[in-house]
Coordinates of C-alpha atoms in Angstrom, one line a residue:
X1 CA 97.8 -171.0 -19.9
X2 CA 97.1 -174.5 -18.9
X3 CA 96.3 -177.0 -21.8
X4 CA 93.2 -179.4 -21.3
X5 CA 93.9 -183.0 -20.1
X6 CA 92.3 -185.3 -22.5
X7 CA 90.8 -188.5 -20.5
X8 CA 93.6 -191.4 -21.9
X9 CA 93.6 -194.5 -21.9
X10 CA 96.5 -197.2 -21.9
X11 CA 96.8 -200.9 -22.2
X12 CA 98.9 -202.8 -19.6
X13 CA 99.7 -206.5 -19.4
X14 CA 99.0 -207.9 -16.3
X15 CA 101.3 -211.2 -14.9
X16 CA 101.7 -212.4 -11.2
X17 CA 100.6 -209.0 -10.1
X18 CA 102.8 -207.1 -12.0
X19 CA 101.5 -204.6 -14.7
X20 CA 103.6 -203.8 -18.1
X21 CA 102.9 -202.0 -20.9
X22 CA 101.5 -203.3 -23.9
X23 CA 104.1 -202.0 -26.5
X24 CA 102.3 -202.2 -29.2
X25 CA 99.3 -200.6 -28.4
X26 CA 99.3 -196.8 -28.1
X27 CA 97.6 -195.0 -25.8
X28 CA 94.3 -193.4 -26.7
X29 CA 92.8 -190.3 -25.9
X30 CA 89.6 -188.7 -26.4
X31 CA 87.9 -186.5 -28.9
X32 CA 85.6 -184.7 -26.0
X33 CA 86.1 -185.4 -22.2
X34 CA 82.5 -186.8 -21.1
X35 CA 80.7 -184.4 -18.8
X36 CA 80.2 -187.2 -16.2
X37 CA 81.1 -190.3 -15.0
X38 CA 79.7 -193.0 -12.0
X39 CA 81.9 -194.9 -9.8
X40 CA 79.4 -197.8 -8.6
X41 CA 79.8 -199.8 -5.2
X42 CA 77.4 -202.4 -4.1
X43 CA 77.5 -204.7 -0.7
X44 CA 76.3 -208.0 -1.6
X45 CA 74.1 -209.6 1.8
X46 CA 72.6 -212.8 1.8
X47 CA 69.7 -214.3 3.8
X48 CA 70.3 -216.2 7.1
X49 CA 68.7 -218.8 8.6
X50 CA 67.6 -216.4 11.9
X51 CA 66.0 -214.0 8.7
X52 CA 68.3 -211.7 8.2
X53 CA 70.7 -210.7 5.9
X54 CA 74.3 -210.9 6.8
X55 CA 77.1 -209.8 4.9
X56 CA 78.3 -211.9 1.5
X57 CA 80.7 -210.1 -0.4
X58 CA 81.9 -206.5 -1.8
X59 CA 82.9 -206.8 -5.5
X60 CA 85.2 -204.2 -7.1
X61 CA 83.2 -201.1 -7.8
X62 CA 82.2 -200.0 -11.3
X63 CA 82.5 -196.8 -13.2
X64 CA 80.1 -196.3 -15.9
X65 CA 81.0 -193.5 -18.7
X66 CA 78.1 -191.5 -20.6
X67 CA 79.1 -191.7 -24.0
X68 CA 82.1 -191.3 -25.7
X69 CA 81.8 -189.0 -28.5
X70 CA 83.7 -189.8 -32.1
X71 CA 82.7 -187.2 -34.7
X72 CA 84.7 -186.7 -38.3
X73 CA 81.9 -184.0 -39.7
X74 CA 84.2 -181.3 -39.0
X75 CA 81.9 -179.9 -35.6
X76 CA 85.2 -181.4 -34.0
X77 CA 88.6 -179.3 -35.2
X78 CA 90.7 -182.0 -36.5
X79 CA 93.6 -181.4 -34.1
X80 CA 91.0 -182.4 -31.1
X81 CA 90.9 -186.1 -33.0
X82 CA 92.7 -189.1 -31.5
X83 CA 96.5 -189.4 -33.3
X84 CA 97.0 -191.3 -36.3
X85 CA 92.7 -191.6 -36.9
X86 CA 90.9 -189.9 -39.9
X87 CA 88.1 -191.9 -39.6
X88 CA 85.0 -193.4 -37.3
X89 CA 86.4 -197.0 -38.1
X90 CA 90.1 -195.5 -37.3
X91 CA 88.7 -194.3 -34.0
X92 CA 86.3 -196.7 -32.6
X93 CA 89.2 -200.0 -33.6
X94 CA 92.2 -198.2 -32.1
X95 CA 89.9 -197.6 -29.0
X96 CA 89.0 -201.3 -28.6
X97 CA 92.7 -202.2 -29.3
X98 CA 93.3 -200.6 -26.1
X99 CA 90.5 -201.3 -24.0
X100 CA 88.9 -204.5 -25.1
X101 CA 90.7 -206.6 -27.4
X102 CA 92.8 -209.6 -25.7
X103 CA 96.5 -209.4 -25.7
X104 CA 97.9 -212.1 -28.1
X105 CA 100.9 -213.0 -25.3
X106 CA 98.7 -213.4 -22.4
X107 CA 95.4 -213.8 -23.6
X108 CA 93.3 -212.0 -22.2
X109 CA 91.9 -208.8 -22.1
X110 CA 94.3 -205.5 -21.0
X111 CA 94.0 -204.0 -17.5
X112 CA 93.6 -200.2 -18.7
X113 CA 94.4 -197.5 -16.5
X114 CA 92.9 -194.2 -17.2
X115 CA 94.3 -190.6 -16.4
X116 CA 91.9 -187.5 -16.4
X117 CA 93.0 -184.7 -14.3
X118 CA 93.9 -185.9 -11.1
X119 CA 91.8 -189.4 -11.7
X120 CA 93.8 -192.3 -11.6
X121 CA 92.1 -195.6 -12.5
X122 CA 93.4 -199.2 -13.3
X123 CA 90.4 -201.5 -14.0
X124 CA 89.4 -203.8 -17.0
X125 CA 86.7 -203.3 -19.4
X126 CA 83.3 -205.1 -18.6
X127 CA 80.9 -203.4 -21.4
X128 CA 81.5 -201.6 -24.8
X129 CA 78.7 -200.2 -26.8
X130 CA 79.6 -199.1 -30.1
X131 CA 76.4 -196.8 -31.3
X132 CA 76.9 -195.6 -34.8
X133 CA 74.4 -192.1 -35.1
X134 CA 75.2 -191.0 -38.4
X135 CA 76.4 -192.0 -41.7
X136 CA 77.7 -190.1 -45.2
X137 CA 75.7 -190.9 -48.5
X138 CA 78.4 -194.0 -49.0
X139 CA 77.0 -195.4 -45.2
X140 CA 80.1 -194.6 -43.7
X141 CA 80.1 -193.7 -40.1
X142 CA 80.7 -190.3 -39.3
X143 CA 79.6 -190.2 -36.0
X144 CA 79.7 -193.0 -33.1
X145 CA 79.0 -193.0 -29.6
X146 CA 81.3 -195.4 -27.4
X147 CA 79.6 -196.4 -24.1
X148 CA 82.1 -198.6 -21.8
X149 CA 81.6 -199.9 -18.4
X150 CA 84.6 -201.1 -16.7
X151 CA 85.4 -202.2 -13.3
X152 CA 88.6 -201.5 -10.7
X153 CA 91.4 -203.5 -11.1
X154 CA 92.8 -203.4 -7.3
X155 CA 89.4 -204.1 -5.4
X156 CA 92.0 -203.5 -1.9
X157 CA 92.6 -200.4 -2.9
X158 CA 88.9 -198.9 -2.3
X159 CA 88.1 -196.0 -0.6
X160 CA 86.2 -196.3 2.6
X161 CA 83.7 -193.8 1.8
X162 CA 84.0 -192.8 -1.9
X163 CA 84.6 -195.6 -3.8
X164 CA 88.3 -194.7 -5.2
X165 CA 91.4 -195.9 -4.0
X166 CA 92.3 -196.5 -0.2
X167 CA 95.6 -198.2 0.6
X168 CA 97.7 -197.0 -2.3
X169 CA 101.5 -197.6 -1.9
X170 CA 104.3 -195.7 -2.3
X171 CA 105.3 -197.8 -5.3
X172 CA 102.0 -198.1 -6.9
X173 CA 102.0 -194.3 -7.4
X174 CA 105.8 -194.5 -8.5
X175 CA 104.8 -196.7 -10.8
X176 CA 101.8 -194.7 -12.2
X177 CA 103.1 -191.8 -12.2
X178 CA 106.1 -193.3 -14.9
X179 CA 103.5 -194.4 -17.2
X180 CA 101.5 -191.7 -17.6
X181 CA 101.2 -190.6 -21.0

C-alpha cells in the first residue's frame, strides 16, 4: 500500500550557480499536505510612444500556498508532526530555519526546493505569514497557520504554457533526484 508523500522542504546553498546542501538544516515536512496551491505568471508590457503596449519583461512565476496547518491539540496523531517538534514554537522556527532564515556562510536566504508527489520546485521564499489561531490557558500556541509565497528559482526553466519547468537538463534532474529526501 503506498505511503503518503508529505510536501518537504529543504534548504540549499546557492554559489556561482551551483546548489549545495545546507548541512545543518534538516529538511522539513508537513503536518497536513495543503489542498491547493497557485503557480502565478505575469507578462510585464509597458506603454510606447505609438500607444501601445510592447513587451517589458517576464519575471519568475510565483506559487502561493493556502495555509500551512501546525496543530499540537492532539486532532493531529503525533506521528503525522514534523521530526524532532513537540511544539507550535518547535514547528513554526524549524520551518523558517529552512525556508526563510539567511545562511550564516553566504548570507542570504536559502534557495528551497520542494518535493510533493511528482512536483519538483527550486525557488526562494518571498512571504511568510505566521498566524497563531489558538492558544492553551498559559498563551501558548497550539495551533498556527504558515502562509508562504515563494518564487522559482530557474526563471529559464518555465514552461511554455503552464508555468513549471521547460528546459530541464539531464543533470539538473540527476541532481534532484539525489537530494531528495
Amino acid at each position: 500500500m503506498a505511503r503518503l508523500k508529505k510536501m518537504t522542504f529543504k534548504a540549499f546553498r546557492e554559489h556561482q550557480g551551483k546548489l549545495t546542501p545546507i548541512n545543518d538544516r534538516q529538511p522539513f515536512s508537513v503536518m497536513l499536505n495543503p489542498e491547493d496551491l497557485s503557480i502565478n505568471s505575469i507578462i510585464n508590457f509597458k506603454p510606447s510612444k505609438r500607444k501601445f503596449l510592447t513587451f517589458e519583461s517576464r519575471p519568475s512565476p510565483t506559487i502561493k500556498f493556502p495555509p500551512l496547518i501546525f496543530d499540537v491539540t492532539g486532532a493531529i496523531p503525533q506521528e503525522e508532526w514534523p521530526k524532532n517538534c513537540s511544539t507550535i514554537k518547535d514547528m513554526v522556527d524549524r520551518l523558517k530555519k529552512v525556508v526563510y532564515d539567511p545562511d550564516g556562510e553566504s548570507h542570504q536566504p536559502p534557495v528551497v526546493k520542494i518535493f510533493w508527489g511528482t512536483f519538483s520546485f527550486s525557488v526562494r521564499t518571498t512571504k511568510l505569514d505566521i498566524k497563531y489561531t489558538l492558544f492553551n490557558l498559559n498563551g501558548c500556541p497550539l495551533r498556527a497557520e504558515i502562509t508562504l509565497e515563494v518564487q522559482f528559482f530557474y526563471q529559464e526553466n518555465l514552461h511554455k504554457a503552464s508555468g513549471f519547468f521547460r528546459r530541464r537538463t539531464l543533470n539538473t534532474k540527476l541532481e534532484e533526484a539525489q537530494h531528495q529526501p
